[in-house]
Amino acid sequence: MVELTIDGIKTRVSEGTTVLEAASEMGITIPTLCYYHGLSCYGECRVCLVEVVKGDRSSLEASCTLPVEQGQVILTDSEKARKARKVIVELLLASCPNSKTLQDMAANMGINKIRFKIKDRGCILCGRCVRYCKEQMKSGGIGFVGRGTSRRVATAFDVTPEECRNCGGCEWICPVCEKACMAESLIDGLCGGCQNLAPVETCLVCTGCSESVGPQGHRVYK
Amino acid sequence: MVNDYEKVKAIVDRYGGKHASVIAILQDVQSEYHYLPEHALRAVAGQLRLPLIQVCGVATFFKAFSLKPRGEHTVTVCLGTACHVRGAPAVLDEAKRQLGIEPGNTTDDMRFTLETVNCLGACALGPIVVVDDEYQGQMGPRKVKKVLNKYKKTPRDRRHAEIVVSS
Amino acid sequence: MQRLWSAVELEKLRGRILSQRKPEKPCISICGGTGCHAYGCEDIAKAFKNEIKRQGLSKQVELKVTGCHGFCERGPLIVVYPQKIFYQRVSSDDVSEVIAETIIKGNIIDRLLYVDPVSGEKAQFEKDVPFYKRQQRLVFGNNGLIDPTNIEDYLATGGYSALSQVLFNMQPEEVIEEIKKSDLRGRGGGGFPTGRKWESCRNAPSADGIRYVICNADEGDPGAYMDRSLLEGNPHSILEGMVIGAYAMGTHDGYVYVRLEYPLALKNLGIALGQAREYGFIGQNILGSGFDFNVKISRGGGAFICGESTALMASLEGRVGEPRPKHIHTALQGLYGKPTNLNNVETWANVPLIINRGADWYSQIGTDGSKGTKIFSLVGKINNTGLVEVPMGITLREIIYDIGGGIPHGKKFKAVQTGGPSGGCLPESLIDLPVDFDRLTKAGSIMGSGGMIVMDEGTCMVDIARYFVQFLTGESCGKCVPCREGLDRMLDILTDITEGKGKEEDIELLEEIGGVIKEASLCALGGTAPNPVLSTIRYFRDEYEAHVRERRCPAGVCKALITLVIDVEKCTGCQVCARECPQGALSGEKKKPHIIDQEKCIKCGLCHDSCKFDAVIIL
């Protein structure tokens, strides 16, 4: 067992646990995007950043890939972590403005303006579909091609691969593909409608928010 | 096509069919065809028993690989820092204008492929343009046309032309 | 050639090689580095060969193509032995004269000598040239003496004696202790103490005993080419360093990962490796000591990110070069999950030197925290472009003015960029800064692998920042969001600023997003990528403000913010510019001052470039 401190509370978890899992066991919610329970951890989106304190120095680490260590001191909701997360969600929204998951997240974090140029790529490259296809379906028909800003999720030569069994899992697991925010015009890059008015609670059982958000806001499952 | 398959197989066999050698294998395939044709990528994936998309991922990640047929001359403009401060962007602009293409592309007549490189380490001669294997040092936008004209006149490489036709 | 089976046989062979060498025999040594190669040194070598043959001197005169001598600005370079006469800017036309005058008659050809532009004095020998005078060429110096394709040349300079010393007279722990005592720090950029790195690799548990050593020769920093020159010019020194390291860490397999754009380095390293195997310096039972070590050369695929250690290892395993989180230590879990040690080319080349001359000697050179020498590639707006090896602690001023000969065309020094694309730009106020790992970091830059790009008043710092961000955006692997999207948006903002579309709040936004990219990125590429922007904002904020507030580029670089006009006083009406202009924007009668139609002008600069009278001015 490893003992560590998360947000000032001491906890003991078994070795090999990630900080994200340890926090979740304590009921602390860290926002995530590319993380999906049951798939391998990828560390792409950096939304789950936490502050790791070492003496008088601290650094930010993605909690989904960070293994627990004896004596570790973690802050999941520090000023530094929140600030970085906000910029990251802002960046993600600038490249995928119609994702409701992201719009919700932005609203939760109190982002009120996207300061970057909007370049709708329709994908945040979280790789959930790629990992699902490979790890759960043992198919491996989709993957990443290109690099840098031309990186995208694709099938080989953009045709349906032989390996594909039409399971539809890749669409189902996508945090962007699901019901997109239908607001016609974005204000400062944000969905100007419904949930920007009030912060939305995050459900404990929510699997990436597929619930449509009406004027009353988000239904919260407890 | 059978011939092509054998060719690729010979390359894969040379590396003992190891997954770790996929980059080296693709490099050899590329020097064989001057680019990576689809059938060759399929053959490599098949031989190595790797998902095709994984081979495509490698082929599109590294700059050394091209999935499009390349022109008979490759014009490479060095954009290293030393060349940049000495005026390489103007040279590149002029090369783009002269050839009518963006870097990474090939002219319609398949004569020139325009490329950029991030430093050739011949900084004393900057800005540098390399055409095929010949270095052209101390370039300015004015010299671009002269250099390109020199290569416009050279006859097409016949072997290369055949590949272009067969693909 | 026979294989060597013991230290005694090695010394015997060395004795024989040295006894066959006649130091008094005339020898023409031609610099064959890539710089001189680009100047056409191959043709000169061919011309010498023909001329020597024609004159029937093949037996009396030796011809040698060596590695890079470093003074690339003045290439092609040749040195004539035994007098060691140094000729620069030699062309094929000079060949017969060099043979007739210098080789046969012993006369010096004045016009091929280096003339100091300041004092006007001619230098006969390399050591008299100011460029070489202030250097301390410990690692790099043998390049000019060695034909890299001939292992005997390396043996003649004492090669592989450190290896035999280690194999037969030292325990692995003693080797590590010696490297630790020398305080050698990694030359690839991180500056991590090499001895400690080796120790953790040696002590890392490995169930099957497999460990790897890797030489990182994926030198991707634009404007830096010292590793390449070592690979091309003295490949055995790197291999020797690797075998010593392998012995110290108890590993039997090594890789050299060479950048694809370095064909000559690949060739020479391949030849060297073949010869080292043949002589028994690499392979099974090295020098009869019972120690085995094999090396494989791996060609890079053309990705800057593969200079990052974990991306490099992914690429060696045949995957795309994506880095992994940094909390898994390479020393514990590296290549194929085995303990791995990765060092840069220059670091490996320092190892035989430390063993041969001792850690005590080595640690006398340099400053408190940084020992030894460092090779820098001095490029950009500098008179003497080339590779310089200097002791740590030398000031920027000494490098730029004493060795580099200052800024060309009487222009004013503005900044020096150190550490490659992830480094920083240091302004004139810091020119007396002693160069070592810690001081550069404190000043907001890094040592990096040793690129040193000099900029003058004609360099726009916003444009430079934009250049580096553009470079890194293209080279980012694209895995993590801050690096992929963050750099891309930084590039958007910087492009806007250079195009005169900048907003007042842009500078602060750049600082904010730069800070987040640094903190939140997955690997060191993203972690250092904002440095050029942050350091230029720190030291050259006024230039950013001029772009944003006044829509003006003080250096006259940013196209959208400049206007090309004709100085009517100077224009002679020669019409050269009018012929060059692709837009037909220039008009005017013959022998009368021309004018530029600003509507048509695309600011390509061809007129400025072609005017012999400096009559086209940039406003």
mmCIF file of C-alpha atoms in Angstrom, chain B residues 30-85:
data_model
loop_
_atom_site.group_PDB
_atom_site.id
_atom_site.type_symbol
_atom_site.label_atom_id
_atom_site.label_comp_id
_atom_site.label_asym_id
_atom_site.label_seq_id
_atom_site.Cartn_x
_atom_site.Cartn_y
_atom_site.Cartn_z
ATOM 1 C CA GLN B 30 11.007 4.495 -50.584
ATOM 2 C CA SER B 31 14.473 4.425 -52.112
ATOM 3 C CA GLU B 32 13.232 1.690 -54.433
ATOM 4 C CA TYR B 33 10.140 3.586 -55.650
ATOM 5 C CA HIS B 34 11.070 7.176 -54.683
ATOM 6 C CA TYR B 35 7.805 7.221 -52.746
ATOM 7 C CA LEU B 36 5.582 4.809 -50.857
ATOM 8 C CA PRO B 37 2.925 3.390 -53.175
ATOM 9 C CA GLU B 38 -0.237 2.006 -51.620
ATOM 10 C CA HIS B 39 0.442 -1.550 -52.750
ATOM 11 C CA ALA B 40 3.853 -1.462 -51.105
ATOM 12 C CA LEU B 41 2.415 -0.279 -47.776
ATOM 13 C CA ARG B 42 -0.179 -3.040 -47.954
ATOM 14 C CA ALA B 43 2.541 -5.555 -48.702
ATOM 15 C CA VAL B 44 4.702 -4.354 -45.809
ATOM 16 C CA ALA B 45 1.777 -4.527 -43.380
ATOM 17 C CA GLY B 46 0.849 -7.967 -44.631
ATOM 18 C CA GLN B 47 4.384 -9.291 -44.404
ATOM 19 C CA LEU B 48 4.953 -7.913 -40.930
ATOM 20 C CA ARG B 49 1.432 -8.885 -39.762
ATOM 21 C CA LEU B 50 0.851 -5.348 -38.550
ATOM 22 C CA PRO B 51 -2.439 -3.461 -38.873
ATOM 23 C CA LEU B 52 -2.244 -1.450 -42.080
ATOM 24 C CA ILE B 53 -3.169 1.734 -40.243
ATOM 25 C CA GLN B 54 -0.130 1.366 -38.018
ATOM 26 C CA VAL B 55 2.160 1.251 -41.042
ATOM 27 C CA CYS B 56 0.306 4.239 -42.510
ATOM 28 C CA GLY B 57 0.737 6.061 -39.198
ATOM 29 C CA VAL B 58 4.496 5.595 -39.358
ATOM 30 C CA ALA B 59 4.596 6.499 -43.045
ATOM 31 C CA THR B 60 2.760 9.773 -42.447
ATOM 32 C CA PHE B 61 4.522 10.700 -39.209
ATOM 33 C CA PHE B 62 8.072 10.874 -40.485
ATOM 34 C CA LYS B 63 9.083 13.532 -42.916
ATOM 35 C CA ALA B 64 11.320 11.188 -44.864
ATOM 36 C CA PHE B 65 8.353 9.437 -46.380
ATOM 37 C CA SER B 66 6.169 10.565 -49.220
ATOM 38 C CA LEU B 67 2.919 8.906 -50.172
ATOM 39 C CA LYS B 68 2.754 10.834 -53.404
ATOM 40 C CA PRO B 69 4.976 10.242 -56.425
ATOM 41 C CA ARG B 70 7.791 12.736 -56.515
ATOM 42 C CA GLY B 71 9.081 14.886 -59.299
ATOM 43 C CA GLU B 72 12.257 14.219 -61.161
ATOM 44 C CA HIS B 73 14.172 16.965 -59.369
ATOM 45 C CA THR B 74 13.796 17.708 -55.701
ATOM 46 C CA VAL B 75 14.315 21.334 -54.775
ATOM 47 C CA THR B 76 14.992 21.641 -51.075
ATOM 48 C CA VAL B 77 15.077 25.063 -49.460
ATOM 49 C CA CYS B 78 16.891 25.092 -46.123
ATOM 50 C CA LEU B 79 14.896 26.910 -43.465
ATOM 51 C CA GLY B 80 17.425 26.508 -40.668
ATOM 52 C CA THR B 81 17.792 29.430 -38.312
ATOM 53 C CA ALA B 82 21.017 30.649 -39.881
ATOM 54 C CA CYS B 83 19.445 30.562 -43.335
ATOM 55 C CA HIS B 84 16.301 32.196 -41.957
ATOM 56 C CA VAL B 85 18.114 35.228 -40.573
#
